[in-house]
Amino acid sequence: MSKTFAKLVSEITKRTDSRIILALDPIFNPYSIKSIEERMKERLNVSTRIKSLLSELDGLVAGVKIGLPLIFGLGMDHIEDIISSARKSYFFVCDPKMADIGHINGLEAAQIFDIGFDALIMHAAVGIKGGIDEVVDLAEEMEKGVLGLCAMSHPGASEHLNKHYNELLEIAAAAGVDGYVVPATYPNLITSTKEAHPSSIIISPGVGTQGAGFGSALAAGADYEIIGRSIAQASAPAQKAKEILKQVSDMKVDIPKIAVSLAKNRCVMVGEFKLTSGLMSPYYIDLRATPSHQELFDLITSAYVAELKALGIQFDRIAGVATAGVPIGALVAFKMRKPFLYIRGDTRTHGTKSLLEGVINSGESILIVDDAATTGGSLIKAVETIRERGGKVDYTMVLVDREQGGAQNLLKKGVKLIALMTSTRLIQELHAKGLIDKASYEKVIKYIEESKNAQQT
Ligand code: BMP
C-alpha cells in the first residue's frame, strides 16, 4: 500500500473535484510512415497535441491513464516529457496490463516508475508469489501505486475472467495492492468490491463508448471513471468533459452523506430491535419519519432519482409501498415527472376493497418503491397486486437492502431489486464516521453475515 499514491490522488481530486481519469489512446501508428525522419516528426506532432489536450483539460480531469498503444507509438522519452509537462495537474497511471513472471514485471515496473508514472495496472491472475509480489515491493520502495485488474469490461470477459472475480480479488488484496480496476459494465462487481475494500481506490473503465452511462460506475461505488474515446475523440474535448461532469454531478448519490444523515435523524439505530417478522435484530432502519426531516428527505429522494437515471431504467409509473414507500415514492415520482400510485398495507373493509390506490393502464411498466427490503415479502405482495391489475413489473427499488434474501426472492418472481446501498455498506459508513463503536459494528456485521448464510442453507 502506498500512502504517497493515495495522498496524491486525494489531493488532486480535492483540487479538481473531478472523478474522471482520461484514457489516452489516440489512433496513431507511426510505423505506417516508412521514413524514419518523418516518423520522428509525427511523434513530435502527436506529443505536442497531447500536451495541449492535457492543458485544455486541466481542472476537468483528475488522472491520466496511458497504455501500450501510445507507449509503443511515442516511445518512453516522449511519455516522460508528457508526464513532466503536466505533473502538477494530474496523477498518471500506466496501463501495460502487466502479466509476466515477477522478474520481468519488476524490470518493466522500474522503467514505468522511473519516468514518472504514479501507479501501474497489473493482472491479479499471475498470482502473488513470483508474480505480483516483486511489483508491489518495488512500488512500496519507490512510493508508487499498484492497481489490480481482476475483471474486464468487454463482453467476452464474462466467458472466463470475470467468473473468477472473487478469487482474483482475494489474490490482489492479499498482495497488498492500492486499488482495483473494476469494469463499469459489470456494476455489481464495483459494489461488492467497494463493500469488501472500502478504503481501496476503484477505477472503472467501460463508460461512454463501451455502453455504461456516465456516472453509473460512481453510483455503484467506484472512485473514478476511466473515460477514453468519449472525451479524447470529441470535437471539443473540454466541452465534452464539462458536460460529463455536469451529468455526473446531477446523478451523484452521496452514500456517506445519506448514511450520516440517517443516523443523526435516528432513522438507523443500533441496539436490540424486534422486526415485523418477530425476529430480533441488532440494528434497525426506519424511514417512516424521513418526510419530517426535509433535508434528509430531499437527499434520499434525489438519490433514488440519480440512481434511476444512472442505470437508465425506463418505466411509466411509480408505485409506493405502504408505509414508508408512499411518501418516498411520491416525491421520487414528482421529481421524475411520473404518475404515482400506491399499495396499501391492508385491504380496505369497505368501498372497492382494493389494495391499490391510483391508476394503472394495462401493459404499463411500473417501478415499485419502498424504503428497505428484508426478505422482500412486501415488495413481492406489491408486485403481485400490480400484475393482477395488468401492470408490468421488472424493477423494485429501495434505499437499503438488509441482505436477508429480498433480492433472491424477488428474482424468483422475475423482478430485480435495485438498492442504493446494502446494510453492510450503511454500517461501514457509520463506523467509518465514528457514529457507531467497534463492538456494535462487529456485532451488526456478524449478524448480517449470519443472516446471509442462513438464506443460503
Ligand atoms: P474507452 O473509454 O475509449 O472505451 O477507453 C477505455 C480504456 O479503459 C482503454 O484504455 C482500455 O484499455 C481500458 N480498459 C477497458 O476498457 N476495460 C477494461 O476492462 C480494462 C481497461 O483498462
XYZ file of C-alpha atoms and ligand atoms in Angstrom:
479
model
C 0.000 0.000 0.000
C 1.482 3.336 -0.995
C 0.446 6.236 1.216
C 2.115 8.624 -1.233
C -0.059 7.466 -4.138
C -3.263 7.639 -2.059
C -2.309 11.142 -0.851
C -1.531 12.355 -4.363
C -4.819 11.014 -5.698
C -6.803 12.600 -2.907
C -5.041 15.997 -3.245
C -5.612 16.197 -6.998
C -9.208 15.063 -6.658
C -9.931 17.676 -3.992
C -8.480 20.386 -6.213
C -10.236 19.363 -9.423
C -13.415 17.925 -7.889
C -13.356 15.565 -10.875
C -13.746 11.811 -10.818
C -12.548 11.313 -14.365
C -9.388 9.510 -15.433
C -8.671 10.203 -19.079
C -7.547 7.146 -21.075
C -5.085 8.428 -23.649
C -5.305 6.029 -26.581
C -5.111 8.175 -29.730
C -5.358 6.422 -33.078
C -1.736 6.656 -34.050
C 0.613 4.216 -35.781
C 3.971 5.810 -36.604
C 5.138 2.589 -38.253
C 2.764 3.194 -41.134
C 5.225 6.001 -42.016
C 8.219 4.460 -43.731
C 10.692 7.347 -43.451
C 12.274 7.335 -40.002
C 12.713 11.105 -40.113
C 9.041 11.644 -40.924
C 8.109 9.186 -38.228
C 10.070 11.179 -35.626
C 8.327 14.368 -36.772
C 4.934 12.713 -36.459
C 5.805 11.554 -32.949
C 6.667 15.110 -32.009
C 3.382 16.372 -33.505
C 1.329 13.816 -31.585
C 3.198 14.513 -28.377
C 2.607 18.283 -28.794
C -1.105 17.670 -29.460
C -1.372 15.531 -26.327
C 0.311 18.183 -24.204
C -2.119 20.779 -25.468
C -5.062 18.417 -24.836
C -3.857 17.954 -21.267
C -3.528 21.673 -20.728
C -7.057 22.158 -22.130
C -8.410 19.519 -19.711
C -6.598 20.912 -16.666
C -9.068 21.058 -13.763
C -11.642 18.886 -15.534
C -9.866 15.550 -15.258
C -8.063 14.145 -12.192
C -5.892 11.407 -13.671
C -4.448 10.235 -16.964
C -4.068 6.590 -17.962
C -1.558 5.765 -20.672
C -1.464 2.305 -22.205
C 0.720 0.320 -24.535
C -0.562 1.712 -27.887
C 0.701 5.200 -27.019
C 3.849 3.939 -25.317
C 4.702 1.861 -28.417
C 3.797 4.744 -30.716
C 5.658 7.548 -28.990
C 8.407 5.786 -27.072
C 9.074 6.264 -23.395
C 11.046 9.510 -23.803
C 8.030 11.327 -25.200
C 5.836 9.819 -22.492
C 8.270 11.066 -19.845
C 8.104 14.522 -21.416
C 4.283 14.488 -21.457
C 4.165 13.460 -17.795
C 6.642 16.088 -16.679
C 4.795 18.824 -18.584
C 1.519 18.045 -16.773
C 2.934 16.742 -13.500
C 1.151 19.293 -11.304
C -2.291 18.794 -12.809
C -2.808 15.028 -12.877
C -1.837 11.691 -11.410
C -0.522 9.332 -14.076
C -1.371 5.646 -14.312
C 0.463 3.322 -16.669
C -1.648 0.555 -18.149
C 0.620 -2.176 -19.501
C -1.810 -4.831 -18.121
C 1.270 -6.469 -16.760
C 1.070 -10.274 -16.533
C 4.512 -11.869 -16.577
C 6.827 -13.556 -14.094
C 7.865 -11.302 -11.217
C 11.385 -10.712 -12.516
C 10.135 -9.346 -15.853
C 7.311 -7.421 -14.195
C 9.924 -5.819 -11.970
C 12.096 -4.792 -14.947
C 9.107 -3.151 -16.637
C 7.801 -1.555 -13.435
C 11.168 0.055 -12.657
C 11.139 1.860 -16.031
C 7.483 2.831 -15.678
C 8.042 4.338 -12.242
C 11.372 5.946 -13.192
C 9.835 8.009 -15.985
C 7.273 9.456 -13.623
C 4.154 7.267 -13.587
C 2.495 7.281 -10.163
C 0.918 3.840 -10.469
C 0.559 0.892 -12.808
C -2.118 -1.665 -13.580
C -1.389 -5.350 -13.368
C -3.328 -8.581 -13.782
C -4.062 -10.331 -10.496
C -4.266 -13.611 -12.431
C -0.463 -14.093 -12.306
C -0.692 -14.647 -8.543
C 1.375 -13.238 -5.716
C 4.499 -15.356 -5.390
C 6.941 -14.618 -8.196
C 4.236 -12.568 -9.940
C 2.658 -9.545 -8.265
C 4.984 -9.554 -5.254
C 8.023 -8.061 -6.989
C 5.963 -5.169 -8.325
C 4.227 -4.421 -5.024
C 7.594 -4.489 -3.207
C 9.187 -2.185 -5.763
C 6.191 0.156 -5.708
C 6.405 0.388 -1.943
C 10.115 1.166 -2.113
C 9.557 3.843 -4.781
C 6.353 5.154 -3.131
C 4.201 4.307 -6.148
C 0.827 2.593 -6.519
C -0.293 -0.759 -7.941
C -3.841 -1.322 -9.193
C -5.003 -4.905 -9.567
C -7.090 -5.981 -12.538
C -9.457 -8.819 -11.668
C -12.200 -8.363 -14.305
C -12.630 -6.604 -17.636
C -15.322 -4.572 -19.345
C -15.745 -6.240 -22.750
C -18.482 -8.868 -23.323
C -16.006 -11.763 -23.670
C -14.720 -11.077 -20.155
C -17.741 -12.981 -18.828
C -16.646 -16.140 -20.686
C -13.791 -16.794 -18.273
C -12.029 -13.931 -16.487
C -14.976 -12.363 -14.696
C -16.211 -15.755 -13.478
C -13.115 -15.859 -11.277
C -13.512 -12.338 -9.985
C -13.769 -13.115 -6.286
C -10.719 -15.385 -6.270
C -8.680 -12.810 -8.188
C -9.815 -10.029 -5.893
C -8.645 -12.038 -2.894
C -5.247 -12.519 -4.554
C -4.869 -8.836 -5.368
C -5.929 -7.810 -1.862
C -3.565 -10.277 -0.205
C -0.753 -8.964 -2.421
C -1.349 -5.512 -0.927
C -2.421 -3.529 -3.998
C -3.626 0.066 -3.604
C -6.778 -0.360 -5.613
C -8.628 -2.178 -8.351
C -9.710 -1.745 -11.948
C -13.360 -2.843 -11.941
C -15.492 -2.623 -15.093
C -18.419 -0.200 -15.237
C -20.204 -2.699 -17.481
C -20.491 -5.086 -14.518
C -21.653 -2.638 -11.798
C -22.439 -5.335 -9.226
C -18.698 -6.134 -9.134
C -17.988 -2.495 -8.265
C -20.494 -2.524 -5.408
C -19.215 -5.765 -3.912
C -15.583 -4.640 -4.246
C -16.271 -1.320 -2.500
C -18.011 -3.182 0.280
C -15.145 -5.611 0.748
C -12.416 -2.945 0.395
C -13.915 0.415 1.344
C -10.581 2.235 1.581
C -9.090 0.976 -1.701
C -9.239 3.057 -4.884
C -11.601 1.700 -7.535
C -11.194 2.909 -11.100
C -13.766 1.827 -13.667
C -13.484 1.660 -17.451
C -16.373 0.952 -19.809
C -18.370 4.186 -19.561
C -19.334 6.132 -22.663
C -18.247 4.347 -25.828
C -18.461 0.865 -24.275
C -22.020 1.445 -23.140
C -22.153 2.104 -19.393
C -23.678 5.505 -18.533
C -21.502 8.391 -17.345
C -21.669 8.390 -13.569
C -23.004 4.839 -13.379
C -19.778 3.357 -12.003
C -19.501 6.169 -9.449
C -23.084 5.491 -8.402
C -22.169 1.827 -7.943
C -19.273 2.767 -5.646
C -16.263 3.444 -7.910
C -13.931 6.318 -7.060
C -13.086 7.195 -10.680
C -14.428 6.523 -14.135
C -11.863 5.896 -16.856
C -13.048 7.676 -19.982
C -11.156 7.440 -23.259
C -12.729 7.924 -26.661
C -15.786 9.834 -25.437
C -13.543 12.724 -24.387
C -10.292 12.326 -26.315
C -12.021 11.893 -29.669
C -14.730 14.523 -29.125
C -14.543 17.559 -31.413
C -14.311 19.782 -28.300
C -12.808 17.604 -25.514
C -13.006 20.217 -22.728
C -16.625 20.956 -23.552
C -17.405 17.233 -23.542
C -15.606 16.764 -20.196
C -17.671 19.636 -18.731
C -20.889 18.049 -19.998
C -19.917 14.706 -18.477
C -19.037 16.342 -15.139
C -22.398 18.114 -15.099
C -24.190 14.858 -15.909
C -22.247 13.024 -13.204
C -22.914 15.692 -10.605
C -26.661 15.560 -11.374
C -26.507 11.833 -10.760
C -24.422 11.925 -7.638
C -25.561 9.546 -4.948
C -23.699 10.536 -1.810
C -23.933 7.342 0.247
C -21.715 8.552 3.148
C -23.794 11.741 3.483
C -27.074 9.797 3.418
C -25.739 7.324 6.000
C -24.700 10.097 8.393
C -27.987 11.942 7.976
C -29.971 8.733 8.597
C -28.077 8.152 11.849
C -28.349 11.768 13.017
C -32.097 11.733 12.456
C -32.411 8.356 14.219
C -33.672 6.591 11.104
C -30.993 3.965 11.629
C -30.111 2.735 15.091
C -28.059 0.012 16.716
C -29.316 -1.845 19.809
C -31.844 -4.679 20.169
C -34.936 -4.472 17.975
C -37.865 -6.729 17.193
C -38.643 -6.795 13.458
C -42.137 -7.130 11.907
C -41.279 -10.798 11.297
C -40.801 -11.279 15.051
C -37.043 -11.834 14.634
C -34.582 -9.871 16.740
C -32.041 -7.581 15.063
C -29.025 -5.628 16.437
C -29.855 -2.713 14.133
C -32.998 -1.018 12.906
C -33.805 1.016 9.843
C -36.995 3.050 9.913
C -37.583 5.568 7.184
C -41.182 6.374 8.076
C -40.110 9.625 9.707
C -37.906 10.845 6.844
C -40.518 13.305 5.471
C -40.222 15.142 8.813
C -36.553 15.829 8.086
C -36.678 17.988 4.996
C -33.006 17.885 4.062
C -32.731 14.116 4.540
C -35.973 13.542 2.617
C -34.707 15.624 -0.281
C -31.318 13.875 -0.202
C -32.836 10.393 -0.213
C -35.421 11.014 -2.925
C -32.818 12.745 -5.130
C -30.588 9.702 -4.675
C -33.371 7.417 -5.967
C -33.748 9.724 -8.984
C -29.992 9.877 -9.601
C -29.590 6.112 -9.431
C -32.518 5.516 -11.791
C -31.004 7.967 -14.270
C -27.566 6.386 -13.888
C -28.988 2.948 -14.584
C -31.089 4.294 -17.471
C -34.176 2.390 -16.313
C -37.358 3.139 -18.254
C -40.842 2.911 -16.680
C -44.274 4.532 -16.957
C -45.333 4.967 -13.327
C -44.044 4.659 -9.782
C -45.889 2.695 -7.107
C -45.052 3.265 -3.435
C -45.470 0.519 -0.857
C -47.121 1.497 2.449
C -45.957 2.921 4.738
C -42.516 4.460 4.152
C -42.558 3.761 0.406
C -45.579 6.044 -0.078
C -44.055 9.455 0.716
C -40.665 8.443 -0.715
C -42.191 7.073 -3.923
C -44.499 10.087 -4.283
C -41.636 12.567 -4.151
C -39.428 10.466 -6.452
C -42.318 10.287 -8.924
C -42.869 14.045 -8.651
C -39.160 14.761 -9.222
C -39.175 12.484 -12.274
C -42.484 13.825 -13.586
C -44.089 10.375 -13.471
C -47.595 9.475 -12.273
C -47.778 7.906 -8.818
C -49.910 5.218 -7.225
C -49.589 3.219 -4.041
C -50.138 -0.164 -2.488
C -51.950 -0.225 0.855
C -50.636 -2.200 3.790
C -54.020 -3.884 4.359
C -57.207 -4.460 2.354
C -59.921 -1.899 2.985
C -63.056 -3.363 4.541
C -65.373 -1.029 2.653
C -65.566 0.627 -0.769
C -63.595 -1.080 -3.560
C -61.580 -3.304 -1.160
C -58.628 -2.568 -3.376
C -55.043 -2.889 -2.224
C -54.068 -0.410 -4.902
C -54.852 3.297 -4.908
C -54.295 5.173 -8.141
C -54.347 4.448 -11.834
C -52.647 1.757 -13.935
C -53.276 1.222 -17.628
C -52.874 -2.340 -18.784
C -49.374 -3.123 -20.082
C -47.714 -0.144 -18.392
C -44.407 -0.702 -16.744
C -44.386 0.104 -13.016
C -41.404 0.751 -10.791
C -42.152 -0.237 -7.190
C -40.501 1.858 -4.479
C -40.069 1.086 -0.787
C -37.660 2.138 1.955
C -35.877 -1.127 2.762
C -36.016 -4.771 1.752
C -35.530 -7.640 4.208
C -36.965 -10.866 2.790
C -38.773 -8.958 0.048
C -42.206 -10.041 1.329
C -43.997 -6.686 0.997
C -42.378 -5.971 -2.351
C -43.493 -9.354 -3.687
C -47.037 -8.655 -2.470
C -46.915 -5.315 -4.309
C -45.570 -6.990 -7.473
C -48.456 -9.467 -7.404
C -51.058 -6.741 -6.826
C -49.771 -4.705 -9.758
C -49.533 -7.714 -12.063
C -53.114 -8.677 -11.172
C -54.131 -5.205 -12.331
C -52.377 -5.636 -15.687
C -49.178 -3.723 -14.899
C -45.688 -4.970 -15.792
C -43.030 -5.046 -13.075
C -39.337 -5.581 -13.829
C -37.770 -3.475 -11.086
C -38.275 -2.654 -7.423
C -36.182 -0.092 -5.619
C -35.226 0.538 -2.008
C -32.739 2.661 -0.134
C -31.332 -0.222 1.892
C -31.126 -3.926 1.126
C -30.909 -5.660 4.503
C -29.376 -8.652 2.684
C -31.790 -11.219 4.092
C -32.893 -12.818 0.834
C -35.005 -9.986 -0.639
C -33.038 -9.721 -3.897
C -33.037 -13.501 -4.422
C -36.737 -13.904 -3.592
C -37.712 -11.110 -5.972
C -35.553 -12.584 -8.717
C -37.576 -15.794 -8.433
C -40.572 -13.642 -9.468
C -38.588 -12.204 -12.374
C -38.028 -8.853 -10.640
C -34.736 -7.112 -9.971
C -34.096 -5.320 -6.679
C -32.218 -2.039 -7.009
C -30.791 -0.939 -3.667
C -28.944 2.321 -3.147
C -26.885 0.590 -0.502
C -26.694 -2.656 1.385
C -26.938 -2.740 5.163
C -23.235 -3.722 5.206
C -22.300 -0.513 3.382
C -24.536 1.563 5.654
C -22.977 0.147 8.800
C -19.460 0.510 7.353
C -20.088 4.177 6.614
C -21.407 4.802 10.119
C -18.442 3.070 11.662
C -16.002 4.984 9.425
C -17.610 8.259 10.563
C -17.335 7.256 14.239
C -21.120 7.110 14.654
C -21.104 3.556 15.971
C -18.464 1.941 18.141
C -16.314 -1.011 17.132
C -18.189 -3.551 19.268
C -21.618 -2.616 17.823
C -20.132 -2.513 14.323
C -18.722 -6.016 14.666
C -21.959 -7.316 16.179
C -24.083 -5.934 13.321
C -21.689 -7.159 10.600
C -21.681 -10.618 12.212
C -25.493 -10.601 12.300
C -25.685 -9.563 8.626
C -23.210 -12.277 7.600
C -25.075 -14.911 9.639
C -28.446 -13.968 8.189
C -26.910 -14.048 4.686
C -25.583 -17.557 5.338
C -28.935 -18.643 6.770
C -30.522 -17.674 3.453
C -28.080 -19.868 1.569
C -28.709 -23.010 3.632
P -12.803 3.965 -23.823
O -13.495 4.897 -22.817
O -12.350 4.665 -25.041
O -13.596 2.722 -24.085
O -11.428 3.508 -23.124
C -11.397 2.629 -22.044
C -9.987 2.473 -21.525
O -10.032 1.612 -20.404
C -8.998 1.864 -22.508
O -7.759 2.490 -22.304
C -8.895 0.413 -22.104
O -7.604 -0.122 -22.262
C -9.189 0.474 -20.610
N -9.850 -0.734 -20.079
C -11.071 -1.158 -20.548
O -11.669 -0.566 -21.448
N -11.630 -2.273 -19.987
C -11.033 -2.984 -19.007
O -11.600 -3.944 -18.536
C -9.796 -2.556 -18.518
C -9.216 -1.405 -19.047
O -8.082 -0.969 -18.563
